[in-house]
Tab-separated table of C-alpha atoms and ligand atoms in Angstrom:
chain	number	residue	atom	x	y	z
A	1	UNK	CA	-45.936	-4.465	14.337
A	2	UNK	CA	-44.963	-1.025	13.038
A	3	UNK	CA	-41.384	-0.927	11.975
A	4	UNK	CA	-39.182	1.940	10.842
A	5	UNK	CA	-35.844	1.541	9.092
A	6	UNK	CA	-33.527	4.352	10.027
A	7	UNK	CA	-31.063	4.541	7.191
A	8	UNK	CA	-32.518	3.460	3.982
A	9	UNK	CA	-29.217	2.760	2.114
A	10	UNK	CA	-28.034	-0.561	0.814
A	11	UNK	CA	-28.633	-2.699	3.877
A	12	UNK	CA	-31.531	-0.721	5.226
A	13	UNK	CA	-32.988	-1.026	1.728
A	14	UNK	CA	-32.471	-4.939	1.802
A	15	UNK	CA	-34.162	-5.181	5.209
A	16	UNK	CA	-36.981	-2.813	4.403
A	17	UNK	CA	-37.785	-4.335	1.141
A	18	UNK	CA	-37.768	-7.986	2.488
A	19	UNK	CA	-40.010	-6.984	5.290
A	20	UNK	CA	-42.409	-4.858	3.081
A	21	UNK	CA	-42.616	-7.906	0.715
A	22	UNK	CA	-43.592	-10.187	3.560
A	23	UNK	CA	-46.516	-7.757	4.328
A	24	UNK	CA	-45.156	-5.847	7.282
A	25	UNK	CA	-45.856	-2.069	7.875
A	26	UNK	CA	-42.578	-0.554	6.972
A	27	UNK	CA	-41.471	3.125	6.881
A	28	UNK	CA	-38.038	4.251	5.794
A	29	UNK	CA	-36.237	7.236	7.353
A	30	UNK	CA	-33.409	8.955	5.460
A	31	UNK	CA	-31.860	12.337	4.850
A	32	UNK	CA	-30.334	11.890	1.493
A	33	UNK	CA	-32.355	14.301	-0.683
A	34	UNK	CA	-31.968	12.720	-4.106
A	35	UNK	CA	-32.574	9.254	-2.691
A	36	UNK	CA	-35.748	10.334	-0.773
A	37	UNK	CA	-36.962	12.221	-4.086
A	38	UNK	CA	-36.264	9.396	-6.363
A	39	UNK	CA	-37.999	6.803	-4.292
A	40	UNK	CA	-41.004	9.023	-3.804
A	41	UNK	CA	-41.150	9.803	-7.473
A	42	UNK	CA	-40.365	6.344	-9.026
A	43	UNK	CA	-40.310	3.923	-6.222
A	44	UNK	CA	-37.182	2.130	-4.856
A	45	UNK	CA	-35.461	0.258	-7.609
A	46	UNK	CA	-34.026	-3.039	-6.520
A	47	UNK	CA	-31.904	-5.331	-8.610
A	48	UNK	CA	-32.278	-8.566	-6.691
A	49	UNK	CA	-30.598	-11.742	-7.850
A	50	UNK	CA	-30.529	-10.662	-11.442
A	51	UNK	CA	-34.073	-9.317	-11.549
A	52	UNK	CA	-35.266	-5.743	-11.448
A	53	UNK	CA	-38.115	-4.731	-9.155
A	54	UNK	CA	-39.671	-1.519	-8.047
A	55	UNK	CA	-40.943	-1.289	-4.407
A	56	UNK	CA	-43.324	1.504	-3.223
A	57	UNK	CA	-42.486	2.052	0.430
A	58	UNK	CA	-43.136	5.252	2.418
A	59	UNK	CA	-39.860	7.256	3.049
A	60	UNK	CA	-39.502	10.393	5.219
A	61	UNK	CA	-36.974	12.887	6.292
A	62	UNK	CA	-36.386	12.466	10.071
A	63	UNK	CA	-37.900	15.982	10.841
A	64	UNK	CA	-41.072	15.037	8.836
A	65	UNK	CA	-41.612	11.972	10.878
A	66	UNK	CA	-40.848	13.664	14.154
A	67	UNK	CA	-43.261	16.610	13.174
A	68	UNK	CA	-46.001	14.062	12.236
A	69	UNK	CA	-45.939	12.417	15.745
A	70	UNK	CA	-45.460	9.045	14.072
A	71	UNK	CA	-44.732	6.132	16.438
A	72	UNK	CA	-43.105	2.696	15.876
A	73	UNK	CA	-42.816	-0.559	17.829
A	74	UNK	CA	-39.365	-1.164	16.470
A	75	UNK	CA	-36.859	1.097	14.800
A	76	UNK	CA	-34.107	-0.829	12.986
A	77	UNK	CA	-30.823	1.302	12.923
A	78	UNK	CA	-28.841	0.922	9.685
A	79	UNK	CA	-26.690	4.078	9.213
A	80	UNK	CA	-22.961	3.770	8.873
A	81	UNK	CA	-21.295	3.937	12.368
A	82	UNK	CA	-20.145	7.566	12.064
A	83	UNK	CA	-23.721	8.551	11.316
A	84	UNK	CA	-25.452	6.704	14.188
A	85	UNK	CA	-25.282	9.462	16.641
A	86	UNK	CA	-26.762	12.192	14.369
A	87	UNK	CA	-29.561	9.760	13.313
A	88	UNK	CA	-30.391	9.124	16.821
A	89	UNK	CA	-30.435	12.781	17.604
A	90	UNK	CA	-32.647	13.461	14.532
A	91	UNK	CA	-35.255	10.903	15.552
A	92	UNK	CA	-34.890	11.199	19.388
A	93	UNK	CA	-38.709	11.880	19.990
A	94	UNK	CA	-39.415	8.565	18.052
A	95	UNK	CA	-36.812	6.276	19.656
A	96	UNK	CA	-37.057	7.608	23.203
A	97	UNK	CA	-40.605	6.492	23.636
A	98	UNK	CA	-41.064	3.918	26.430
A	99	UNK	CA	-42.746	1.376	24.170
A	100	UNK	CA	-40.411	1.662	21.207
A	101	UNK	CA	-37.326	-0.665	20.859
A	102	UNK	CA	-34.377	0.106	18.733
A	103	UNK	CA	-32.612	-2.758	16.960
A	104	UNK	CA	-29.061	-1.909	16.039
A	105	UNK	CA	-27.663	-3.901	13.084
A	106	UNK	CA	-24.594	-2.015	12.136
A	107	UNK	CA	-21.248	-3.645	11.479
A	108	UNK	CA	-18.554	-3.233	14.143
A	109	UNK	CA	-18.247	-3.219	17.855
A	110	UNK	CA	-19.461	-0.872	20.660
A	111	UNK	CA	-22.466	0.748	19.049
A	112	UNK	CA	-24.546	0.221	22.203
A	113	UNK	CA	-22.405	2.756	23.963
A	114	UNK	CA	-23.505	5.378	21.411
A	115	UNK	CA	-27.109	4.269	21.626
A	116	UNK	CA	-27.188	4.335	25.342
A	117	UNK	CA	-26.543	8.053	25.310
A	118	UNK	CA	-30.000	8.423	23.796
A	119	UNK	CA	-32.052	5.353	24.738
A	120	UNK	CA	-32.296	3.237	27.921
A	121	UNK	CA	-30.659	-0.104	27.770
A	122	UNK	CA	-33.947	-1.625	28.501
A	123	UNK	CA	-35.190	-0.743	25.018
A	124	UNK	CA	-32.003	-1.717	22.923
A	125	UNK	CA	-31.752	-4.817	20.922
A	126	UNK	CA	-28.495	-5.660	19.184
A	127	UNK	CA	-27.712	-7.898	16.288
A	128	UNK	CA	-25.212	-8.826	13.568
A	129	UNK	CA	-25.759	-9.045	9.718
A	130	UNK	CA	-24.131	-11.573	7.396
A	131	UNK	CA	-26.063	-10.269	4.263
A	132	UNK	CA	-24.440	-8.158	1.674
A	133	UNK	CA	-26.070	-5.156	-0.302
A	134	UNK	CA	-24.718	-2.500	-2.542
A	135	UNK	CA	-25.825	1.023	-3.204
A	136	UNK	CA	-26.004	1.652	-7.140
A	137	UNK	CA	-27.170	5.337	-6.928
A	138	UNK	CA	-30.080	7.369	-5.627
A	139	UNK	CA	-33.060	5.120	-5.130
A	140	UNK	CA	-31.292	2.083	-6.539
A	141	UNK	CA	-29.743	-0.880	-4.749
A	142	UNK	CA	-28.195	-4.266	-5.769
A	143	UNK	CA	-28.847	-7.423	-3.803
A	144	UNK	CA	-27.115	-10.775	-4.402
A	145	UNK	CA	-26.186	-13.966	-2.433
A	146	UNK	CA	-27.830	-15.164	0.777
A	147	UNK	CA	-27.034	-14.354	4.316
A	148	UNK	CA	-28.309	-14.430	7.939
A	149	UNK	CA	-28.871	-12.199	10.868
A	150	UNK	CA	-28.867	-12.914	14.597
A	151	UNK	CA	-29.975	-10.644	17.480
A	152	UNK	CA	-30.892	-10.478	21.114
A	153	UNK	CA	-32.022	-7.947	23.708
A	154	UNK	CA	-29.424	-6.172	25.931
A	155	UNK	CA	-31.902	-6.163	29.048
A	156	UNK	CA	-34.443	-8.799	29.955
A	157	UNK	CA	-37.212	-6.123	29.369
A	158	UNK	CA	-36.572	-6.572	25.515
A	159	UNK	CA	-36.646	-10.358	25.333
A	160	UNK	CA	-40.173	-10.721	23.974
A	161	UNK	CA	-39.685	-8.033	21.360
A	162	UNK	CA	-36.295	-9.563	20.247
A	163	UNK	CA	-37.788	-12.906	19.910
A	164	UNK	CA	-40.839	-11.362	17.969
A	165	UNK	CA	-38.298	-9.568	15.663
A	166	UNK	CA	-36.577	-12.920	15.042
A	167	UNK	CA	-39.818	-14.459	14.016
A	168	UNK	CA	-40.651	-11.450	11.664
A	169	UNK	CA	-37.170	-11.336	10.033
A	170	UNK	CA	-37.325	-15.065	9.643
A	171	UNK	CA	-40.817	-14.864	8.018
A	172	UNK	CA	-39.285	-12.156	5.617
A	173	UNK	CA	-36.740	-14.713	4.550
A	174	UNK	CA	-33.818	-12.949	6.264
A	175	UNK	CA	-32.582	-16.189	7.892
A	176	UNK	CA	-32.851	-14.784	11.551
A	177	UNK	CA	-31.777	-16.486	14.727
A	178	UNK	CA	-32.259	-15.525	18.385
A	179	UNK	CA	-28.766	-15.338	19.737
A	180	UNK	CA	-27.673	-16.522	23.120
A	181	UNK	CA	-24.210	-15.025	22.633
A	182	UNK	CA	-24.517	-11.909	20.218
A	183	UNK	CA	-21.145	-10.522	21.220
A	184	UNK	CA	-19.428	-13.739	20.029
A	185	UNK	CA	-20.916	-13.303	16.565
A	186	UNK	CA	-20.379	-9.571	16.472
A	187	UNK	CA	-16.576	-10.167	17.407
A	188	UNK	CA	-16.320	-12.927	14.824
A	189	UNK	CA	-17.748	-10.785	12.049
A	190	UNK	CA	-15.851	-7.628	13.178
A	191	UNK	CA	-12.496	-9.649	13.068
A	192	UNK	CA	-13.012	-10.471	9.478
A	193	UNK	CA	-13.841	-6.786	8.677
A	194	UNK	CA	-10.632	-5.708	10.726
A	195	UNK	CA	-8.443	-8.058	8.622
A	196	UNK	CA	-10.034	-8.062	5.097
A	197	UNK	CA	-11.846	-4.713	4.817
A	198	UNK	CA	-8.827	-2.726	6.052
A	199	UNK	CA	-6.104	-4.616	4.227
A	200	UNK	CA	-7.925	-4.586	0.945
A	201	UNK	CA	-8.435	-0.851	1.474
A	202	UNK	CA	-4.834	-0.044	2.222
A	203	UNK	CA	-3.491	-2.276	-0.436
A	204	UNK	CA	-6.375	-1.551	-2.962
A	205	UNK	CA	-6.899	-5.190	-3.866
A	206	UNK	CA	-9.653	-7.807	-3.410
A	207	UNK	CA	-9.790	-10.534	-0.574
A	208	UNK	CA	-8.292	-13.182	-2.709
A	209	UNK	CA	-5.245	-11.016	-3.422
A	210	UNK	CA	-4.618	-10.658	0.424
A	211	UNK	CA	-4.035	-14.290	0.541
A	212	UNK	CA	-1.331	-14.275	-2.139
A	213	UNK	CA	1.360	-12.541	-0.167
A	214	UNK	CA	3.035	-14.354	2.721
A	215	UNK	CA	4.094	-11.015	4.067
A	216	UNK	CA	0.592	-10.310	5.114
A	217	UNK	CA	0.244	-13.442	7.133
A	218	UNK	CA	2.077	-12.059	10.357
A	219	UNK	CA	-0.058	-8.987	10.238
A	220	UNK	CA	-3.269	-10.928	10.000
A	221	UNK	CA	-2.158	-13.264	12.811
A	222	UNK	CA	-1.211	-10.186	14.950
A	223	UNK	CA	-4.672	-8.793	14.549
A	224	UNK	CA	-6.226	-12.195	15.539
A	225	UNK	CA	-3.997	-12.294	18.703
A	226	UNK	CA	-4.990	-8.658	19.624
A	227	UNK	CA	-8.678	-9.506	19.207
A	228	UNK	CA	-8.249	-12.593	21.341
A	229	UNK	CA	-6.545	-10.680	24.168
A	230	UNK	CA	-9.088	-7.716	24.073
A	231	UNK	CA	-12.112	-10.159	23.945
A	232	UNK	CA	-10.798	-12.051	26.816
A	233	UNK	CA	-10.400	-8.742	28.827
A	234	UNK	CA	-13.983	-7.696	27.888
A	235	UNK	CA	-15.351	-11.156	28.789
A	236	UNK	CA	-16.372	-12.047	25.256
A	237	UNK	CA	-15.997	-15.564	23.908
A	238	UNK	CA	-13.442	-15.712	21.076
A	239	UNK	CA	-12.183	-18.794	19.104
A	240	UNK	CA	-8.864	-18.148	17.404
A	241	UNK	CA	-8.915	-21.379	15.501
A	242	UNK	CA	-12.254	-20.525	13.991
A	243	UNK	CA	-11.017	-17.035	13.207
A	244	UNK	CA	-8.048	-18.354	11.222
A	245	UNK	CA	-10.414	-20.770	9.220
A	246	UNK	CA	-12.667	-17.838	8.475
A	247	UNK	CA	-9.981	-15.609	7.292
A	248	UNK	CA	-8.593	-18.392	4.975
A	249	UNK	CA	-12.042	-19.162	3.662
A	250	UNK	CA	-12.799	-15.552	2.754
A	251	UNK	CA	-9.740	-15.241	0.554
A	252	UNK	CA	-10.643	-18.330	-1.627
A	253	UNK	CA	-11.103	-17.579	-5.311
A	254	UNK	CA	-14.078	-20.048	-5.444
A	255	UNK	CA	-15.774	-18.334	-2.444
A	256	UNK	CA	-16.089	-14.571	-1.810
A	257	UNK	CA	-12.413	-13.911	-2.491
A	258	UNK	CA	-13.160	-11.847	-5.642
A	259	UNK	CA	-15.203	-9.358	-3.468
A	260	UNK	CA	-13.826	-5.779	-2.780
A	261	UNK	CA	-15.251	-5.352	0.806
A	262	UNK	CA	-17.383	-2.431	2.064
A	263	UNK	CA	-14.513	-0.296	3.579
A	264	UNK	CA	-12.909	-0.428	0.028
A	265	UNK	CA	-16.197	0.546	-1.485
A	266	UNK	CA	-16.682	3.334	0.954
A	267	UNK	CA	-13.120	4.918	0.844
A	268	UNK	CA	-11.724	4.019	-2.620
A	269	UNK	CA	-14.959	3.910	-4.688
A	270	UNK	CA	-17.187	6.452	-3.069
A	271	UNK	CA	-14.608	8.645	-1.098
A	272	UNK	CA	-16.589	8.357	1.966
A	273	UNK	CA	-15.268	8.029	5.686
A	274	UNK	CA	-14.925	4.317	6.844
A	275	UNK	CA	-16.234	2.633	10.073
A	276	UNK	CA	-12.561	2.120	11.360
A	277	UNK	CA	-13.349	3.510	14.740
A	278	UNK	CA	-15.730	0.557	15.456
A	279	UNK	CA	-13.393	-1.995	13.996
A	280	UNK	CA	-9.528	-1.907	14.523
A	281	UNK	CA	-9.978	1.524	16.196
A	282	UNK	CA	-12.149	-0.052	18.774
A	283	UNK	CA	-9.791	-2.974	19.623
A	284	UNK	CA	-7.122	-0.248	19.881
A	285	UNK	CA	-9.118	1.823	22.281
A	286	UNK	CA	-10.191	-1.153	24.428
A	287	UNK	CA	-6.650	-2.543	24.383
A	288	UNK	CA	-5.398	0.729	25.730
A	289	UNK	CA	-8.023	0.666	28.417
A	290	UNK	CA	-7.123	-2.802	29.527
A	291	UNK	CA	-3.335	-2.152	29.205
A	292	UNK	CA	-3.122	-4.705	26.243
A	293	UNK	CA	-0.649	-3.753	23.497
A	294	UNK	CA	-2.376	-3.634	19.963
A	295	UNK	CA	0.381	-2.644	17.508
A	296	UNK	CA	-1.394	-4.219	14.477
A	297	UNK	CA	-4.697	-2.770	15.116
A	298	UNK	CA	-3.272	0.730	15.991
A	299	UNK	CA	-1.029	0.880	12.861
A	300	UNK	CA	-3.991	-0.245	10.689
A	301	UNK	CA	-6.284	2.422	12.266
A	302	UNK	CA	-3.855	5.039	11.661
A	303	UNK	CA	-3.098	4.103	8.043
A	304	UNK	CA	-6.810	4.075	7.220
A	305	UNK	CA	-7.218	7.481	8.936
A	306	UNK	CA	-4.256	8.698	7.007
A	307	UNK	CA	-5.797	7.409	3.741
A	308	UNK	CA	-9.121	9.102	4.506
A	309	UNK	CA	-7.241	12.408	5.048
A	310	UNK	CA	-5.141	12.131	1.900
A	311	UNK	CA	-8.333	11.235	-0.191
A	312	UNK	CA	-10.244	14.035	1.590
A	313	UNK	CA	-12.957	11.580	2.277
A	314	UNK	CA	-16.353	12.882	3.595
B	1	NAD	P1	-25.446	3.154	3.349
B	1	NAD	O1	-24.459	4.343	3.288
B	1	NAD	O2	-25.850	2.522	2.063
B	1	NAD	O3	-26.752	3.620	3.997
B	1	NAD	C1	-26.758	4.421	5.179
B	1	NAD	C2	-28.039	5.405	4.931
B	1	NAD	O4	-28.275	6.179	6.059
B	1	NAD	C3	-27.808	6.373	3.847
B	1	NAD	O5	-28.825	6.266	2.912
B	1	NAD	C4	-27.866	7.709	4.570
B	1	NAD	O6	-28.329	8.802	3.793
B	1	NAD	C5	-28.692	7.442	5.777
B	1	NAD	N1	-28.330	8.297	6.882
B	1	NAD	C6	-27.199	8.408	7.619
B	1	NAD	N2	-27.337	9.304	8.570
B	1	NAD	C7	-28.476	9.842	8.493
B	1	NAD	C8	-29.256	10.736	9.370
B	1	NAD	N3	-28.741	11.420	10.350
B	1	NAD	N4	-30.624	11.009	9.073
B	1	NAD	C9	-31.160	10.260	7.999
B	1	NAD	N5	-30.519	9.394	7.253
B	1	NAD	C10	-29.265	9.122	7.508
B	1	NAD	O7	-24.709	2.135	4.221
B	1	NAD	P2	-25.007	0.487	4.336
B	1	NAD	O8	-24.138	-0.112	3.396
B	1	NAD	O9	-26.491	0.135	4.145
B	1	NAD	O10	-24.483	0.058	5.739
B	1	NAD	C11	-25.408	0.277	6.927
B	1	NAD	C12	-24.677	-0.509	8.087
B	1	NAD	O11	-24.777	-1.942	7.665
B	1	NAD	C13	-23.158	-0.261	8.245
B	1	NAD	O12	-22.761	-0.352	9.589
B	1	NAD	C14	-22.486	-1.423	7.463
B	1	NAD	O13	-21.196	-1.804	7.757
B	1	NAD	C15	-23.571	-2.565	7.756
B	1	NAD	N6	-23.420	-3.668	6.780
B	1	NAD	C16	-23.538	-3.381	5.555
B	1	NAD	C17	-23.310	-4.464	4.576
B	1	NAD	C18	-23.356	-4.185	3.082
B	1	NAD	O14	-23.085	-5.137	2.406
B	1	NAD	N7	-23.795	-3.038	2.660
B	1	NAD	C19	-23.119	-5.756	5.036
B	1	NAD	C20	-23.178	-5.918	6.541
B	1	NAD	C21	-23.286	-4.920	7.361
């Protein structure tokens, strides 16, 4: 199977590297010039679990691949959410082929609505990643810890490819599962992002610190309540008790509590726009659509947007 990874940043790098190591035919697609130049000249430098390795994996700008007429069986989409539409536009001749499937593994909710503007539902696979990855600089990523990924097809047409991709990702050591309820896991992961990522970014603290102030508890519980109401209206399974347990677990100092989440990394460290529209912003928008009040998610969305403006994030 020929696989392209569209978005060769931190997480695209992790998935592409694991698949390449397992012997699969991998091509990276990215538009970040110094990243592409460095990888072509020196290889992709990967610091993985304390060891430095260099991987030589082909990387192309979208236009180069389109011009070359390259085709792929599966394109794994791993841009940030605000970049998804422009990536799909840039590689349209590749992803709109009848026999090409696109697997979306971005964080957040609702990406299929963007993808469906470019690709028929019958060719879309959707998943959820529980791995982490960090971008150190151009051509250089850092990978630690273990994780998992689950995915499924959006239309019966994609079932065989979804199952094949699970097999391939599992063989590459990425702990893959074929999901029977992918929206459940997407909402579960997004909830944690909506609580921890946003509050750590607004308050400029790590996940453990959010658990040290009792004043945050009502806001966290408010977000969970809004998620539960919107999930019910959207027909998505949601378990509030499990959500509270997950939130408490993530602030433990003997767990991932020391971590500064990706929204913090994006905005505070790298001065980049966040994925808020696919997190609290999505719950706010769907709440509005269903006539459900979402005061906590709305306030957090506006505060993050305000912080993006003040910091002149790009
Ligand atoms: P990243 O910024 O490191 O990588 C995105 C890459 O896409 C960049 O290299 C960028 O140059 C490229 N890109 C964007 N638009 C493009 C376009 N139009 N044409 C060509 N290249 C383009 O981001 P990331 O951290 O790898 O995150 C990707 C997704 O994975 C996000 O949705 C994120 O939330 C999710 N995720 C990340 C982590 C993590 O730990 N990094 C964990 C779970 C989920």
